[in-house]
Amino acid sequence: MNAFTLLKYVPMWMLYLLAHIASFIISLRRDKSIMKTVDTNLRLVYPELTEFQRDQLARACIANQSKNMVESARSWAMPPAWSVKQIHTVHHQQVLMQGLQNPNGMLAIVPHLGTWEIMNAWLNQFGAPTIMYKPVKGQQANQFVLQGRQRLNATLVPTDATGVKAIFKTLKAGGFSIILPDHVPDPSGGEVVPFFGIPTLTSTLASKLASKTKCSLVGLTCVRRDDGQGFDIYCDELTDPALYDKNMVTATTAMNHAIERMIDRFPSQYMWGYKRFKRVPGFPVIYNAEPSIAVAVRQRYPKLGNHDIINSLT
């Protein structure tokens, strides 16, 4: 028996308590690992924040990421119906429905924002998507995650050329797939384009698929409600012609801009613990350096302040 399956018997309040304790401990270690990464990312992306505002946002990010982990684990342990039941409101669902009707297929653009694992079960109600799957570390952990995802209607394919071909075939047949577009790719699979104004190695996969198939692009995010009443899903219509440009610099720049808008809506629920800027040209040691390096990067690539972010933290 896989020990992880016992999570379905643990009350959510207890899992949230564990997440709260973990986030509190992490927040105390500002100079270590994930907390330092979050702080560095926020210095890069939101330089207009005061030290107090940045600290508030960093703590919220750690708390949300800890909750995301236990929510994802619970979704893998439970039947898909449990995850679907957690959805409170779907905003602009007609955007998704229209995208699914495109004879050229639909590509869901899902950044690492909110609890996307719970949204997977909800999205699988509308068809059988083809989704890339990369095994997680540890045999039992991988078996647990794999079993959770195999309960859905999705066809899981590897994160290699075989998987790309499978997604392309699905779109050509009018089906749909899901891409998480904001990871750091291998240099051969990316272009250096602005992300929050900073030149960043960016995956070209979603842009190439869109350019070749002319599929619909729909941004999807699943965010935790402040009132504790489950999650809201946001469907964003991504229709900028630049997203379909054959020039990958143009297309990936447009894709990053679309992702930025989704993140700015709920910045505290984005996974800022990820080293998204680890391959910025000219700055190879951003995450192992003093905060002054992040300041230097931002000074080289200045960004206008986001007053909505500032106002939300005051």
XYZ file of C-alpha atoms in Angstrom:
314
model
C 0.000 0.000 0.000
C 1.246 3.460 -0.884
C 1.523 5.497 2.319
C 0.563 8.685 0.487
C -2.950 7.367 -0.136
C -3.635 7.756 3.600
C -3.900 11.496 2.946
C -7.532 10.993 1.934
C -8.320 10.212 5.587
C -6.619 13.341 6.977
C -9.021 16.280 7.532
C -8.250 19.370 5.472
C -8.018 21.508 8.614
C -5.151 19.318 9.785
C -3.368 19.549 6.421
C -3.780 23.335 6.488
C -2.359 23.409 10.009
C 0.716 21.525 8.811
C 1.019 23.941 5.886
C 0.769 26.904 8.273
C 3.510 25.515 10.523
C 5.752 24.813 7.536
C 5.279 28.291 6.070
C 5.978 29.902 9.465
C 9.260 28.005 9.813
C 10.286 28.827 6.239
C 9.492 32.515 6.741
C 11.898 32.655 9.680
C 14.806 31.590 7.455
C 15.009 34.581 5.152
C 18.587 33.879 4.097
C 17.926 30.248 3.163
C 16.676 28.436 0.054
C 13.066 29.088 -0.881
C 12.554 32.254 1.176
C 15.628 33.824 -0.388
C 14.387 32.830 -3.840
C 10.977 34.416 -3.195
C 12.585 37.609 -1.896
C 14.914 37.798 -4.916
C 12.066 37.282 -7.372
C 9.944 39.968 -5.732
C 12.857 42.425 -5.816
C 13.163 41.736 -9.541
C 9.489 41.805 -10.469
C 8.052 44.387 -8.073
C 10.923 46.805 -7.312
C 8.411 49.521 -6.428
C 7.411 47.748 -3.213
C 8.736 48.992 0.105
C 10.655 46.537 2.285
C 7.558 46.099 4.458
C 5.298 45.463 1.462
C 7.759 43.005 -0.045
C 7.987 41.141 3.270
C 4.191 40.949 3.462
C 3.939 39.610 -0.054
C 6.787 37.104 0.483
C 5.105 35.677 3.582
C 1.800 35.408 1.722
C 3.544 33.635 -1.161
C 5.128 31.067 1.158
C 1.814 30.488 2.940
C -0.032 30.005 -0.350
C 2.631 27.719 -1.787
C 2.470 25.557 1.361
C -1.318 25.351 1.052
C -0.965 24.539 -2.636
C 1.173 21.516 -1.779
C -1.336 19.973 0.642
C -4.280 20.796 -1.641
C -2.543 19.127 -4.584
C -1.718 16.066 -2.488
C -5.304 15.830 -1.324
C -6.580 16.098 -4.907
C -4.350 13.184 -5.961
C -5.586 11.084 -3.034
C -9.283 11.770 -3.592
C -11.631 10.958 -6.499
C -11.880 13.709 -9.162
C -15.360 14.611 -7.888
C -13.784 15.933 -4.674
C -11.681 18.441 -6.608
C -14.613 19.524 -8.772
C -16.647 20.156 -5.611
C -14.014 22.648 -4.396
C -14.737 25.013 -7.312
C -16.911 27.913 -6.162
C -17.157 30.243 -9.192
C -15.954 30.100 -12.785
C -15.355 33.510 -14.342
C -15.953 33.891 -18.092
C -16.509 30.183 -18.704
C -17.873 31.066 -22.148
C -14.284 31.857 -23.190
C -13.322 28.244 -22.470
C -16.418 26.857 -24.185
C -15.709 28.876 -27.324
C -12.107 27.731 -27.320
C -13.130 24.079 -27.082
C -15.315 24.504 -30.176
C -12.402 25.549 -32.361
C -11.889 22.847 -35.037
C -8.154 23.543 -34.770
C -8.164 22.541 -31.121
C -7.524 24.465 -27.924
C -4.414 24.987 -25.836
C -4.948 25.905 -22.187
C -2.190 28.204 -20.933
C -1.799 27.432 -17.224
C 1.003 29.250 -15.380
C 2.185 28.124 -11.933
C -0.486 30.261 -10.311
C -2.888 28.989 -7.674
C -3.808 25.316 -7.289
C -3.784 24.024 -10.840
C -4.059 20.355 -9.778
C -7.595 20.912 -8.472
C -8.478 22.700 -11.713
C -7.292 19.686 -13.726
C -10.194 17.569 -12.478
C -12.680 20.318 -13.337
C -11.195 20.830 -16.816
C -11.260 17.112 -17.585
C -15.057 17.243 -17.475
C -14.978 18.834 -20.928
C -12.992 16.212 -22.789
C -9.863 14.088 -22.770
C -6.833 16.392 -22.958
C -3.324 15.295 -23.830
C -0.985 16.418 -21.045
C 2.751 16.100 -20.573
C 3.864 14.299 -17.419
C 7.328 14.379 -15.876
C 7.916 11.750 -13.146
C 8.464 13.190 -9.669
C 11.322 12.102 -7.420
C 10.778 8.990 -5.311
C 9.076 5.796 -6.438
C 6.159 5.974 -4.004
C 5.613 9.694 -4.571
C 5.662 9.264 -8.347
C 3.258 6.323 -8.163
C 0.910 8.390 -5.984
C 0.891 11.411 -8.317
C 0.622 9.244 -11.416
C -2.351 7.310 -10.041
C -4.050 10.564 -9.110
C -3.694 11.977 -12.589
C -4.608 8.710 -14.296
C -8.043 8.895 -12.636
C -8.800 11.771 -14.982
C -9.728 11.569 -18.660
C -6.319 12.870 -19.710
C -3.790 11.028 -21.838
C -0.372 11.463 -20.223
C 2.625 11.771 -22.542
C 6.346 12.221 -21.805
C 8.044 15.621 -21.762
C 10.049 14.972 -24.912
C 9.655 15.022 -28.686
C 7.208 12.108 -28.490
C 4.971 14.083 -26.169
C 5.109 17.173 -28.372
C 4.060 15.112 -31.381
C 1.151 13.690 -29.391
C -0.067 17.165 -28.421
C 0.286 18.379 -32.009
C -1.771 15.407 -33.201
C -4.430 16.098 -30.561
C -4.778 19.738 -31.625
C -4.932 18.846 -35.313
C -7.814 16.506 -34.473
C -9.676 19.331 -32.724
C -8.857 18.201 -29.194
C -7.202 20.139 -26.410
C -4.089 20.139 -24.297
C -2.651 21.979 -21.299
C 0.735 23.707 -21.204
C 2.493 25.200 -18.177
C 4.464 27.851 -20.081
C 6.516 29.528 -17.359
C 9.245 27.013 -16.550
C 12.915 27.519 -17.478
C 13.530 25.405 -20.609
C 16.743 24.029 -22.017
C 18.435 26.691 -24.156
C 17.558 24.734 -27.294
C 13.859 24.980 -26.471
C 13.620 28.644 -25.632
C 14.139 32.273 -26.546
C 15.459 35.073 -24.358
C 12.603 37.579 -24.185
C 11.269 39.980 -21.518
C 9.399 38.588 -18.532
C 8.321 41.467 -16.314
C 10.801 43.474 -18.371
C 13.803 41.241 -17.634
C 15.375 39.226 -20.497
C 14.582 35.657 -19.493
C 14.937 32.280 -21.190
C 11.359 31.371 -22.134
C 9.834 28.190 -23.533
C 8.708 28.317 -27.167
C 6.555 25.167 -27.042
C 3.147 26.812 -26.648
C 4.002 29.485 -29.213
C 5.147 26.938 -31.799
C 2.015 24.842 -31.307
C -0.202 27.923 -31.672
C 1.628 29.128 -34.772
C 1.452 25.765 -36.519
C -2.095 24.735 -35.627
C -3.947 28.067 -35.155
C -5.612 26.553 -32.120
C -7.468 28.664 -29.585
C -5.423 29.915 -26.636
C -7.191 30.208 -23.285
C -5.497 31.295 -20.058
C -6.701 29.322 -17.031
C -6.018 29.962 -13.351
C -7.496 28.408 -10.220
C -7.071 30.623 -7.165
C -7.954 30.146 -3.521
C -10.759 32.415 -2.289
C -10.055 34.790 0.582
C -13.269 33.741 2.338
C -12.169 30.107 2.529
C -15.048 28.961 0.313
C -12.994 26.912 -2.123
C -11.540 28.177 -5.395
C -12.404 30.444 -8.295
C -11.395 29.695 -11.877
C -10.588 32.495 -14.314
C -10.751 31.938 -18.076
C -8.800 34.525 -20.077
C -9.262 34.931 -23.811
C -5.807 35.196 -25.389
C -6.358 36.698 -28.826
C -3.334 38.932 -29.408
C -2.240 38.147 -33.018
C 1.384 38.269 -31.841
C 0.783 35.035 -29.910
C 0.528 33.232 -33.262
C 3.493 34.930 -34.937
C 5.960 32.652 -36.703
C 8.787 34.702 -35.217
C 9.334 33.035 -31.852
C 10.774 36.151 -30.219
C 7.575 38.030 -31.055
C 5.309 35.147 -30.027
C 7.025 34.303 -26.742
C 7.171 37.977 -25.780
C 3.411 38.180 -26.251
C 2.971 34.958 -24.267
C 4.981 36.359 -21.352
C 2.893 39.527 -21.387
C -0.282 37.424 -21.149
C 1.177 35.463 -18.224
C 2.210 38.683 -16.468
C -1.364 39.945 -16.558
C -2.624 36.723 -14.978
C 0.043 36.864 -12.267
C -0.556 40.533 -11.457
C -4.190 39.703 -10.703
C -3.136 37.387 -7.829
C 0.607 37.895 -7.199
C 0.593 36.215 -3.779
C -0.603 32.928 -5.313
C 2.141 32.682 -7.920
C 4.971 30.204 -7.297
C 7.717 32.765 -6.630
C 9.737 30.014 -4.958
C 10.778 28.916 -8.458
C 14.066 30.255 -9.878
C 12.489 31.685 -13.021
C 15.316 34.177 -13.650
C 18.253 31.809 -13.256
C 19.312 32.300 -16.888
C 19.305 36.058 -17.314
C 22.134 36.978 -19.736
C 25.015 38.647 -17.925
C 23.787 37.685 -14.447
C 24.580 33.985 -13.851
C 24.386 34.048 -10.030
C 21.209 35.994 -9.221
C 19.948 33.470 -6.665
C 23.286 32.892 -4.953
C 24.150 36.554 -4.622
C 23.380 39.470 -2.346
C 20.150 41.472 -2.852
C 22.207 44.174 -4.526
C 22.523 41.939 -7.606
C 18.748 41.818 -8.002
C 18.700 45.597 -7.646
C 21.401 45.878 -10.327
C 19.407 43.682 -12.715
C 16.309 45.791 -12.221
C 18.275 49.012 -12.699
C 19.601 47.722 -16.006
C 16.083 46.840 -17.094
C 13.825 49.470 -15.454
C 10.133 48.790 -14.962
C 7.223 51.110 -14.330
C 5.619 50.696 -10.914
C 2.457 48.651 -10.546
C 0.218 50.789 -8.360
C -2.439 48.092 -8.112
C 0.080 45.820 -6.397
C 1.192 48.583 -4.049
C -2.370 49.551 -3.131
C -3.285 45.929 -2.362
C -0.546 45.753 0.256
C -1.224 49.028 2.081
